Amino acid sequence: MPEVLRNARDVSDVAIDCAGENGSRSEDPQGRAGASPTLGSPPHEGGHHVVIVGGGFGGLAVAQGLGSVSGIRVTVIDQRNHHLFQPLLYQVATAVLSPSEIAEPIRGILSRHQNIDVLMARVEGVDTDRRKVLLEKGDTCSYDTLVLATGATHSYFGHPEWEQAAPGLKTLEDARRIRAKVLLAFEQAERSTDVAERERLLTFAVIGGGPTGVEMAGAIAGLARNALVRDFRSIDPRSARVLLIEAAPRILNTFPEDLSTYALKALERLGVTVLTTSPVEDISEEGVKVGGQLIPTAAVVWGAGVRASPAGMWLGVETDRIGHVRVGPDLSVPDRDGVYVIGDAALAIAQDGSPLPGLAQVAHQQGRYLGRALKERIQHNRPPKPFRFRSRGNLAVIGRNAAVVQWDSVKLKGFPAWLIWGVAHVYLLVGFQNRLVVSLRWLWAYATFRRGARIIP
C-alpha cells in the first residue's frame, strides 16, 4: 500500500486540513501541534464538507457535480494519485497500451475546482458517530456528508493462496505484473531447449469466462499470433496455447446465448481453447488443476470473481455474501445519516427489482446523479428523486474485428459491434489527450499488427 502523500508535505504536516484552507492543526492541552491529527476542519465550518472516498468513475462524477458549487467543500480521498480506466487494463497487460494512456492524475482532473481538495491516503475505517473517516497513521478527516465509492477487488472463492500465482486485473500494478509474466515467458521459451519446458512456457490460462476473461484471452492470442510472430527465431509464437477456463456451461453468460456462441467461435478462430463446465481445483506456480489434471502454464490470469471493498465493515452494516452494502433509492445507507455508497461497493436495486451490475456505466451514472442530488439537498434542502439506471448496453470485445453488443432488444456482433465498443471506450476515457493517443495507438496497431508497449519492467 502506498504511503500517505500530501502535496509533497513532510510527515510533520499530518494535521493540515484535507479540504482547502479552512482546516487547522489540532493541538493537545499544552498547545503542541499535531497531537491528535484531524485532517479537515470540523463539520459546518467553512461550508458543508463532502468527503468522497474513491477516485474511480463514481467518485469522480460526484466530485465534478459538486465542483465550484458555493457553500460546499469537497475532499476526494484515494490510496492512489490517479484515476484508472479499468476496462482497458487488459490492453496494458497485453502490450497494446501504456499505463499513462489509461490513467490520469486525480489532482489534474479536478484542479479547476477551487473547492475540491485531493488527499492520497489509505482509509482504514469510518466513525459514523463522530462523522470521521479514519486514515492510516492515526489521521482522521471530518465530514458532513460521506460518499463511499471504493469499488471492488478480486475474490478467489476461499482460496487466497491462489492470488500469488494468478493475479487479477484491477490496478496498473496488476497489469504490469501480467504483462511481464507473459512477455518473459516468450523470452524464456526462445532460450529453452527442453521440449516440455518450452510447451509450458507457451501455455497461458485465463480463469473466468466473463467479459474480462474473454477480452484477456483474445488479447493474449492476438499478441502471440500477430504482434510477436516476426520477433523470434527459435520459437513460433503462433504455437502458443491460450486456455479460457469457465465453470459455467457457457462463456459470457450474462449475454444472450447466440452472442455467447458467436464469442466462443471467434475465440476458437483466434486459437483459444475454451473449457466450459470446468471449475478450477487448484492453482500454483506449476500450473492449473482442472478435472483432476494439472495443466502446466507460464502465466495464469484471474478473472472469475470479485468482492466488494470493506465499506460495509467500516460502516458496521449488513452486506450480501460478496460485501455489497444495501442502499436506498437515493443511494443512501439506511440508519447511517449522511452516508452514501455507490458503484461496485453498493447493492442498488433496479426498477425491475434486480441488483444493478458492477459496471463502469452504473458507477458513472450513480455518481452524476448523486452529485446533483447532494447539491440540491445541501443548498435547497430538496429531497432527490430515486436513482434510475439507464443501460447503455453490454459490450465485450473478443479480438480484431470481433465483439458483441447487447442493448435492450438490439444485438450486434462482429465488426459493427467492434466499432461501437471502440467508440464507447474512447469516449469514456478522461482527457482529450488520452482519447487522441489511444485512438492513434489503436489505428497504428490495426494497420500494422504491431504493439508498442512490449517493455518488460
CSV table of N, CA and C in Angstrom, one decimal, residues 126-263:
chain,number,residue,atom,x,y,z
A,126,VAL,N,-14.4,4.0,9.3
A,126,VAL,CA,-15.3,5.2,9.4
A,126,VAL,C,-15.9,5.2,10.8
A,127,ASP,N,-15.9,6.4,11.4
A,127,ASP,CA,-16.6,6.5,12.7
A,127,ASP,C,-17.8,7.4,12.4
A,128,THR,N,-19.0,6.7,12.2
A,128,THR,CA,-20.2,7.4,11.9
A,128,THR,C,-20.7,8.2,13.0
A,129,ASP,N,-20.4,7.9,14.3
A,129,ASP,CA,-20.9,8.6,15.4
A,129,ASP,C,-20.2,10.0,15.5
A,130,ARG,N,-18.9,10.0,15.2
A,130,ARG,CA,-18.2,11.3,15.2
A,130,ARG,C,-18.1,11.9,13.8
A,131,ARG,N,-18.6,11.2,12.8
A,131,ARG,CA,-18.6,11.7,11.4
A,131,ARG,C,-17.1,12.0,11.0
A,132,LYS,N,-16.3,10.9,11.1
A,132,LYS,CA,-14.9,11.0,10.8
A,132,LYS,C,-14.5,9.8,9.9
A,133,VAL,N,-13.7,10.0,8.9
A,133,VAL,CA,-13.1,9.0,8.1
A,133,VAL,C,-11.7,8.7,8.8
A,134,LEU,N,-11.4,7.4,9.1
A,134,LEU,CA,-10.2,7.0,9.8
A,134,LEU,C,-9.2,6.7,8.7
A,135,LEU,N,-8.0,7.3,8.8
A,135,LEU,CA,-6.9,7.1,7.8
A,135,LEU,C,-5.8,6.4,8.4
A,136,GLU,N,-4.8,6.0,7.6
A,136,GLU,CA,-3.6,5.4,8.1
A,136,GLU,C,-2.8,6.4,9.0
A,137,LYS,N,-2.0,5.8,9.8
A,137,LYS,CA,-1.1,6.6,10.8
A,137,LYS,C,-1.9,7.4,11.8
A,138,GLY,N,-3.2,7.0,12.0
A,138,GLY,CA,-4.0,7.6,13.0
A,138,GLY,C,-4.6,8.9,12.6
A,139,ASP,N,-4.5,9.3,11.4
A,139,ASP,CA,-5.1,10.6,10.9
A,139,ASP,C,-6.7,10.4,10.8
A,140,THR,N,-7.4,11.5,10.8
A,140,THR,CA,-8.8,11.4,10.6
A,140,THR,C,-9.2,12.6,9.7
A,141,CYS,N,-10.4,12.5,9.1
A,141,CYS,CA,-10.9,13.5,8.2
A,141,CYS,C,-12.4,13.7,8.5
A,142,SER,N,-12.8,14.8,9.0
A,142,SER,CA,-14.2,15.0,9.4
A,142,SER,C,-15.1,15.3,8.2
A,143,TYR,N,-16.3,14.9,8.3
A,143,TYR,CA,-17.3,15.1,7.2
A,143,TYR,C,-18.6,15.5,7.6
A,144,ASP,N,-19.4,16.2,6.8
A,144,ASP,CA,-20.8,16.4,7.0
A,144,ASP,C,-21.6,15.3,6.2
A,145,THR,N,-21.1,15.1,5.0
A,145,THR,CA,-21.7,14.0,4.1
A,145,THR,C,-20.5,13.1,3.6
A,146,LEU,N,-20.8,11.8,3.6
A,146,LEU,CA,-19.7,10.9,3.2
A,146,LEU,C,-20.2,10.1,2.0
A,147,VAL,N,-19.4,10.0,1.0
A,147,VAL,CA,-19.7,9.1,-0.2
A,147,VAL,C,-18.6,8.1,-0.3
A,148,LEU,N,-19.0,6.8,-0.2
A,148,LEU,CA,-18.0,5.7,-0.4
A,148,LEU,C,-18.2,5.1,-1.8
A,149,ALA,N,-17.1,5.4,-2.6
A,149,ALA,CA,-17.1,4.8,-3.9
A,149,ALA,C,-15.8,4.0,-4.1
A,150,THR,N,-15.7,3.0,-3.3
A,150,THR,CA,-14.5,2.3,-3.1
A,150,THR,C,-14.3,1.1,-3.9
A,151,GLY,N,-15.3,0.7,-4.8
A,151,GLY,CA,-15.1,-0.3,-5.8
A,151,GLY,C,-15.0,-1.7,-5.2
A,152,ALA,N,-14.3,-2.5,-6.0
A,152,ALA,CA,-14.2,-4.0,-5.6
A,152,ALA,C,-12.8,-4.5,-5.9
A,153,THR,N,-12.6,-5.7,-5.4
A,153,THR,CA,-11.3,-6.3,-5.7
A,153,THR,C,-11.5,-7.8,-6.0
A,154,HIS,N,-10.5,-8.6,-6.2
A,154,HIS,CA,-10.6,-9.9,-6.6
A,154,HIS,C,-11.2,-10.8,-5.5
A,155,SER,N,-11.9,-11.8,-5.9
A,155,SER,CA,-12.4,-12.9,-5.0
A,155,SER,C,-11.9,-14.2,-5.5
A,156,TYR,N,-11.2,-15.0,-4.6
A,156,TYR,CA,-10.7,-16.3,-5.0
A,156,TYR,C,-11.5,-17.4,-4.4
A,157,PHE,N,-12.7,-17.1,-4.1
A,157,PHE,CA,-13.6,-18.2,-3.6
A,157,PHE,C,-13.0,-19.0,-2.5
A,158,GLY,N,-12.5,-18.3,-1.5
A,158,GLY,CA,-12.0,-19.1,-0.3
A,158,GLY,C,-10.6,-19.6,-0.5
A,159,HIS,N,-9.9,-19.2,-1.6
A,159,HIS,CA,-8.5,-19.7,-1.8
A,159,HIS,C,-7.6,-18.5,-2.0
A,160,PRO,N,-7.3,-17.7,-1.0
A,160,PRO,CA,-6.5,-16.5,-1.1
A,160,PRO,C,-5.1,-16.9,-1.6
A,161,GLU,N,-4.6,-18.1,-1.3
A,161,GLU,CA,-3.3,-18.5,-1.7
A,161,GLU,C,-3.1,-18.6,-3.3
A,162,TRP,N,-4.2,-18.6,-4.0
A,162,TRP,CA,-4.2,-18.6,-5.5
A,162,TRP,C,-3.7,-17.3,-6.0
A,163,GLU,N,-3.9,-16.2,-5.3
A,163,GLU,CA,-3.6,-14.9,-5.8
A,163,GLU,C,-2.1,-14.7,-6.2
A,164,GLN,N,-1.2,-15.3,-5.5
A,164,GLN,CA,0.2,-15.1,-5.9
A,164,GLN,C,0.5,-15.7,-7.3
A,165,ALA,N,-0.1,-16.8,-7.6
A,165,ALA,CA,0.1,-17.5,-8.9
A,165,ALA,C,-0.8,-17.0,-10.0
A,166,ALA,N,-2.0,-16.4,-9.6
A,166,ALA,CA,-3.0,-16.0,-10.6
A,166,ALA,C,-3.4,-14.6,-10.3
A,167,PRO,N,-2.7,-13.6,-10.7
A,167,PRO,CA,-3.1,-12.2,-10.4
A,167,PRO,C,-4.4,-11.8,-11.2
A,168,GLY,N,-5.2,-11.0,-10.5
A,168,GLY,CA,-6.3,-10.4,-11.2
A,168,GLY,C,-6.0,-9.2,-12.0
A,169,LEU,N,-7.0,-8.4,-12.4
A,169,LEU,CA,-6.7,-7.2,-13.2
A,169,LEU,C,-7.6,-6.1,-12.7
A,170,LYS,N,-7.0,-5.4,-11.7
A,170,LYS,CA,-7.8,-4.2,-11.1
A,170,LYS,C,-6.9,-3.0,-11.0
A,171,THR,N,-5.6,-3.1,-11.1
A,171,THR,CA,-4.7,-2.0,-10.9
A,171,THR,C,-3.6,-2.0,-12.0
A,172,LEU,N,-2.9,-0.8,-12.1
A,172,LEU,CA,-1.8,-0.8,-13.0
A,172,LEU,C,-0.7,-1.8,-12.6
A,173,GLU,N,-0.5,-1.9,-11.3
A,173,GLU,CA,0.5,-2.9,-10.9
A,173,GLU,C,0.1,-4.3,-11.3
A,174,ASP,N,-1.2,-4.7,-11.3
A,174,ASP,CA,-1.6,-6.0,-11.8
A,174,ASP,C,-1.3,-6.1,-13.3
A,175,ALA,N,-1.6,-5.1,-14.0
A,175,ALA,CA,-1.4,-5.1,-15.5
A,175,ALA,C,0.1,-5.3,-15.8
A,176,ARG,N,0.9,-4.5,-15.1
A,176,ARG,CA,2.4,-4.6,-15.4
A,176,ARG,C,2.9,-6.0,-15.0
A,177,ARG,N,2.4,-6.5,-13.9
A,177,ARG,CA,2.8,-7.9,-13.5
A,177,ARG,C,2.4,-8.9,-14.5
A,178,ILE,N,1.2,-8.9,-15.0
A,178,ILE,CA,0.8,-9.8,-16.0
A,178,ILE,C,1.6,-9.7,-17.3
A,179,ARG,N,1.7,-8.4,-17.7
A,179,ARG,CA,2.5,-8.2,-19.0
A,179,ARG,C,3.9,-8.7,-18.9
A,180,ALA,N,4.5,-8.5,-17.7
A,180,ALA,CA,5.9,-9.0,-17.6
A,180,ALA,C,5.9,-10.6,-17.6
A,181,LYS,N,5.0,-11.2,-17.0
A,181,LYS,CA,4.9,-12.7,-17.0
A,181,LYS,C,4.7,-13.2,-18.4
A,182,VAL,N,3.8,-12.6,-19.1
A,182,VAL,CA,3.5,-13.1,-20.5
A,182,VAL,C,4.7,-12.9,-21.4
A,183,LEU,N,5.3,-11.7,-21.4
A,183,LEU,CA,6.4,-11.4,-22.3
A,183,LEU,C,7.6,-12.2,-21.9
A,184,LEU,N,7.9,-12.3,-20.6
A,184,LEU,CA,9.0,-13.1,-20.1
A,184,LEU,C,8.9,-14.6,-20.5
A,185,ALA,N,7.7,-15.1,-20.6
A,185,ALA,CA,7.5,-16.5,-21.0
A,185,ALA,C,8.0,-16.7,-22.4
A,186,PHE,N,7.7,-15.8,-23.3
A,186,PHE,CA,8.2,-15.9,-24.7
A,186,PHE,C,9.7,-15.8,-24.7
A,187,GLU,N,10.3,-14.9,-24.0
A,187,GLU,CA,11.7,-14.8,-24.0
A,187,GLU,C,12.4,-16.1,-23.4
A,188,GLN,N,11.9,-16.6,-22.4
A,188,GLN,CA,12.4,-17.8,-21.8
A,188,GLN,C,12.2,-19.0,-22.7
A,189,ALA,N,11.1,-19.1,-23.4
A,189,ALA,CA,10.9,-20.2,-24.4
A,189,ALA,C,11.9,-20.1,-25.5
A,190,GLU,N,12.3,-18.9,-25.9
A,190,GLU,CA,13.2,-18.7,-27.0
A,190,GLU,C,14.6,-19.3,-26.6
A,191,ARG,N,14.9,-19.3,-25.3
A,191,ARG,CA,16.2,-19.8,-24.9
A,191,ARG,C,16.1,-21.3,-24.5
A,192,SER,N,15.0,-21.8,-24.3
A,192,SER,CA,14.9,-23.2,-23.8
A,192,SER,C,15.1,-24.2,-24.9
A,193,THR,N,15.7,-25.3,-24.5
A,193,THR,CA,15.9,-26.4,-25.5
A,193,THR,C,15.1,-27.6,-25.1
A,194,ASP,N,14.5,-27.6,-23.9
A,194,ASP,CA,13.7,-28.7,-23.4
A,194,ASP,C,12.3,-28.6,-24.0
A,195,VAL,N,11.8,-29.6,-24.7
A,195,VAL,CA,10.5,-29.5,-25.4
A,195,VAL,C,9.4,-29.3,-24.4
A,196,ALA,N,9.4,-30.1,-23.3
A,196,ALA,CA,8.3,-30.0,-22.3
A,196,ALA,C,8.3,-28.6,-21.6
A,197,GLU,N,9.4,-28.1,-21.3
A,197,GLU,CA,9.5,-26.8,-20.7
A,197,GLU,C,9.1,-25.7,-21.7
A,198,ARG,N,9.5,-25.8,-22.9
A,198,ARG,CA,9.0,-24.8,-23.9
A,198,ARG,C,7.5,-24.9,-24.1
A,199,GLU,N,6.9,-26.0,-24.0
A,199,GLU,CA,5.5,-26.1,-24.1
A,199,GLU,C,4.8,-25.5,-22.9
A,200,ARG,N,5.4,-25.7,-21.7
A,200,ARG,CA,4.8,-25.0,-20.6
A,200,ARG,C,4.9,-23.5,-20.7
A,201,LEU,N,6.1,-23.0,-21.1
A,201,LEU,CA,6.3,-21.6,-21.2
A,201,LEU,C,5.3,-20.9,-22.3
A,202,LEU,N,4.9,-21.7,-23.2
A,202,LEU,CA,4.0,-21.2,-24.3
A,202,LEU,C,2.5,-21.5,-24.0
A,203,THR,N,2.2,-21.8,-22.7
A,203,THR,CA,0.8,-22.1,-22.4
A,203,THR,C,0.4,-21.1,-21.4
A,204,PHE,N,-0.8,-20.4,-21.6
A,204,PHE,CA,-1.3,-19.4,-20.8
A,204,PHE,C,-2.8,-19.7,-20.5
A,205,ALA,N,-3.2,-19.5,-19.2
A,205,ALA,CA,-4.5,-19.8,-18.8
A,205,ALA,C,-5.2,-18.6,-18.2
A,206,VAL,N,-6.4,-18.4,-18.6
A,206,VAL,CA,-7.3,-17.3,-18.1
A,206,VAL,C,-8.5,-17.9,-17.4
A,207,ILE,N,-8.7,-17.6,-16.2
A,207,ILE,CA,-9.8,-18.2,-15.4
A,207,ILE,C,-10.9,-17.2,-15.4
A,208,GLY,N,-12.1,-17.7,-15.9
A,208,GLY,CA,-13.3,-16.9,-15.9
A,208,GLY,C,-13.7,-16.5,-17.3
A,209,GLY,N,-15.0,-16.8,-17.6
A,209,GLY,CA,-15.5,-16.6,-19.0
A,209,GLY,C,-16.4,-15.4,-19.1
A,210,GLY,N,-16.3,-14.4,-18.2
A,210,GLY,CA,-17.0,-13.2,-18.3
A,210,GLY,C,-16.3,-12.3,-19.3
A,211,PRO,N,-16.7,-11.0,-19.4
A,211,PRO,CA,-16.1,-10.1,-20.3
A,211,PRO,C,-14.6,-9.9,-20.1
A,212,THR,N,-14.1,-9.8,-18.8
A,212,THR,CA,-12.7,-9.7,-18.6
A,212,THR,C,-11.9,-10.9,-19.1
A,213,GLY,N,-12.4,-12.1,-18.8
A,213,GLY,CA,-11.7,-13.3,-19.2
A,213,GLY,C,-11.7,-13.4,-20.7
A,214,VAL,N,-12.8,-13.1,-21.4
A,214,VAL,CA,-12.9,-13.3,-22.8
A,214,VAL,C,-11.9,-12.3,-23.5
A,215,GLU,N,-12.0,-11.0,-23.0
A,215,GLU,CA,-11.1,-10.0,-23.6
A,215,GLU,C,-9.6,-10.3,-23.4
A,216,MET,N,-9.3,-10.8,-22.2
A,216,MET,CA,-7.9,-11.1,-21.9
A,216,MET,C,-7.4,-12.3,-22.7
A,217,ALA,N,-8.2,-13.3,-22.8
A,217,ALA,CA,-7.8,-14.5,-23.6
A,217,ALA,C,-7.6,-14.1,-25.1
A,218,GLY,N,-8.5,-13.3,-25.6
A,218,GLY,CA,-8.4,-12.9,-27.0
A,218,GLY,C,-7.2,-12.0,-27.2
A,219,ALA,N,-6.9,-11.2,-26.3
A,219,ALA,CA,-5.7,-10.3,-26.4
A,219,ALA,C,-4.4,-11.0,-26.3
A,220,ILE,N,-4.3,-12.0,-25.5
A,220,ILE,CA,-3.1,-12.8,-25.4
A,220,ILE,C,-2.9,-13.6,-26.7
A,221,ALA,N,-4.0,-14.1,-27.2
A,221,ALA,CA,-3.9,-14.9,-28.5
A,221,ALA,C,-3.5,-13.9,-29.7
A,222,GLY,N,-4.1,-12.7,-29.7
A,222,GLY,CA,-3.7,-11.7,-30.7
A,222,GLY,C,-2.2,-11.3,-30.6
A,223,LEU,N,-1.7,-11.2,-29.3
A,223,LEU,CA,-0.3,-10.8,-29.1
A,223,LEU,C,0.6,-11.9,-29.7
A,224,ALA,N,0.2,-13.2,-29.4
A,224,ALA,CA,1.1,-14.3,-29.9
A,224,ALA,C,1.0,-14.5,-31.4
A,225,ARG,N,-0.2,-14.4,-32.0
A,225,ARG,CA,-0.3,-14.7,-33.4
A,225,ARG,C,-0.1,-13.5,-34.3
A,226,ASN,N,-0.1,-12.3,-33.8
A,226,ASN,CA,0.1,-11.2,-34.7
A,226,ASN,C,1.3,-10.3,-34.3
A,227,ALA,N,1.3,-9.8,-33.1
A,227,ALA,CA,2.4,-8.8,-32.8
A,227,ALA,C,3.7,-9.4,-32.6
A,228,LEU,N,3.9,-10.7,-32.1
A,228,LEU,CA,5.2,-11.3,-31.9
A,228,LEU,C,5.7,-12.2,-32.9
A,229,VAL,N,4.8,-12.5,-33.9
A,229,VAL,CA,5.2,-13.5,-34.9
A,229,VAL,C,6.5,-13.3,-35.6
A,230,ARG,N,6.9,-12.1,-35.8
A,230,ARG,CA,8.1,-11.8,-36.6
A,230,ARG,C,9.3,-11.6,-35.7
A,231,ASP,N,9.1,-11.7,-34.4
A,231,ASP,CA,10.2,-11.2,-33.4
A,231,ASP,C,11.1,-12.3,-32.9
A,232,PHE,N,10.7,-13.6,-33.1
A,232,PHE,CA,11.5,-14.7,-32.5
A,232,PHE,C,12.0,-15.6,-33.7
A,233,ARG,N,13.2,-16.3,-33.4
A,233,ARG,CA,13.8,-17.1,-34.3
A,233,ARG,C,13.7,-18.6,-34.0
A,234,SER,N,13.8,-18.9,-32.7
A,234,SER,CA,13.8,-20.3,-32.3
A,234,SER,C,12.4,-20.9,-32.0
A,235,ILE,N,11.5,-20.0,-31.7
A,235,ILE,CA,10.1,-20.4,-31.5
A,235,ILE,C,9.1,-19.7,-32.4
A,236,ASP,N,8.0,-20.3,-32.6
A,236,ASP,CA,6.9,-19.7,-33.4
A,236,ASP,C,5.8,-19.3,-32.4
A,237,PRO,N,5.7,-18.0,-32.1
A,237,PRO,CA,4.7,-17.6,-31.1
A,237,PRO,C,3.3,-18.0,-31.4
A,238,ARG,N,3.0,-18.3,-32.7
A,238,ARG,CA,1.7,-18.8,-33.1
A,238,ARG,C,1.4,-20.1,-32.5
A,239,SER,N,2.4,-20.8,-32.0
A,239,SER,CA,2.2,-22.2,-31.4
A,239,SER,C,1.7,-22.0,-29.9
A,240,ALA,N,1.7,-20.8,-29.4
A,240,ALA,CA,1.3,-20.6,-28.0
A,240,ALA,C,-0.1,-21.1,-27.8
A,241,ARG,N,-0.3,-21.7,-26.6
A,241,ARG,CA,-1.7,-22.3,-26.3
A,241,ARG,C,-2.3,-21.4,-25.2
A,242,VAL,N,-3.5,-20.9,-25.6
A,242,VAL,CA,-4.2,-20.0,-24.7
A,242,VAL,C,-5.5,-20.7,-24.2
A,243,LEU,N,-5.7,-20.9,-22.9
A,243,LEU,CA,-6.8,-21.6,-22.4
A,243,LEU,C,-7.7,-20.6,-21.7
A,244,LEU,N,-9.0,-20.6,-21.9
A,244,LEU,CA,-10.0,-19.9,-21.2
A,244,LEU,C,-10.9,-20.9,-20.4
A,245,ILE,N,-10.8,-20.8,-19.1
A,245,ILE,CA,-11.4,-21.8,-18.3
A,245,ILE,C,-12.6,-21.2,-17.5
A,246,GLU,N,-13.8,-21.8,-17.7
A,246,GLU,CA,-15.0,-21.3,-17.1
A,246,GLU,C,-15.8,-22.5,-16.5
A,247,ALA,N,-16.3,-22.2,-15.2
A,247,ALA,CA,-17.0,-23.2,-14.5
A,247,ALA,C,-18.4,-23.4,-15.0
A,248,ALA,N,-19.0,-22.4,-15.6
A,248,ALA,CA,-20.4,-22.4,-16.1
A,248,ALA,C,-20.5,-23.1,-17.4
A,249,PRO,N,-21.7,-23.5,-17.9
A,249,PRO,CA,-21.8,-24.2,-19.1
A,249,PRO,C,-21.4,-23.4,-20.4
A,250,ARG,N,-21.4,-22.0,-20.3
A,250,ARG,CA,-21.0,-21.2,-21.4
A,250,ARG,C,-20.3,-19.9,-21.0
A,251,ILE,N,-19.6,-19.3,-21.9
A,251,ILE,CA,-18.9,-18.1,-21.6
A,251,ILE,C,-19.9,-16.9,-21.8
A,252,LEU,N,-19.6,-15.7,-21.3
A,252,LEU,CA,-20.5,-14.6,-21.4
A,252,LEU,C,-21.9,-14.9,-21.1
A,253,ASN,N,-22.1,-15.5,-19.9
A,253,ASN,CA,-23.5,-16.0,-19.6
A,253,ASN,C,-24.4,-14.9,-19.2
A,254,THR,N,-24.0,-13.6,-19.1
A,254,THR,CA,-24.9,-12.5,-19.0
A,254,THR,C,-25.4,-12.0,-20.3
A,255,PHE,N,-24.9,-12.5,-21.4
A,255,PHE,CA,-25.3,-12.1,-22.7
A,255,PHE,C,-26.3,-13.2,-23.3
A,256,PRO,N,-27.1,-12.8,-24.3
A,256,PRO,CA,-27.9,-13.8,-24.9
A,256,PRO,C,-27.1,-15.0,-25.5
A,257,GLU,N,-27.7,-16.2,-25.6
A,257,GLU,CA,-26.9,-17.4,-25.9
A,257,GLU,C,-26.3,-17.3,-27.3
A,258,ASP,N,-27.0,-16.6,-28.3
A,258,ASP,CA,-26.4,-16.6,-29.6
A,258,ASP,C,-25.2,-15.7,-29.6
A,259,LEU,N,-25.1,-14.6,-28.8
A,259,LEU,CA,-23.9,-13.8,-28.7
A,259,LEU,C,-22.8,-14.6,-28.0
A,260,SER,N,-23.1,-15.4,-27.0
A,260,SER,CA,-22.2,-16.2,-26.3
A,260,SER,C,-21.6,-17.2,-27.3
A,261,THR,N,-22.4,-17.8,-28.2
A,261,THR,CA,-21.9,-18.8,-29.1
A,261,THR,C,-21.0,-18.1,-30.2
A,262,TYR,N,-21.4,-16.9,-30.6
A,262,TYR,CA,-20.5,-16.2,-31.5
A,262,TYR,C,-19.1,-15.9,-30.9
A,263,ALA,N,-19.1,-15.5,-29.6
A,263,ALA,CA,-17.9,-15.2,-28.9
A,263,ALA,C,-17.0,-16.5,-28.8
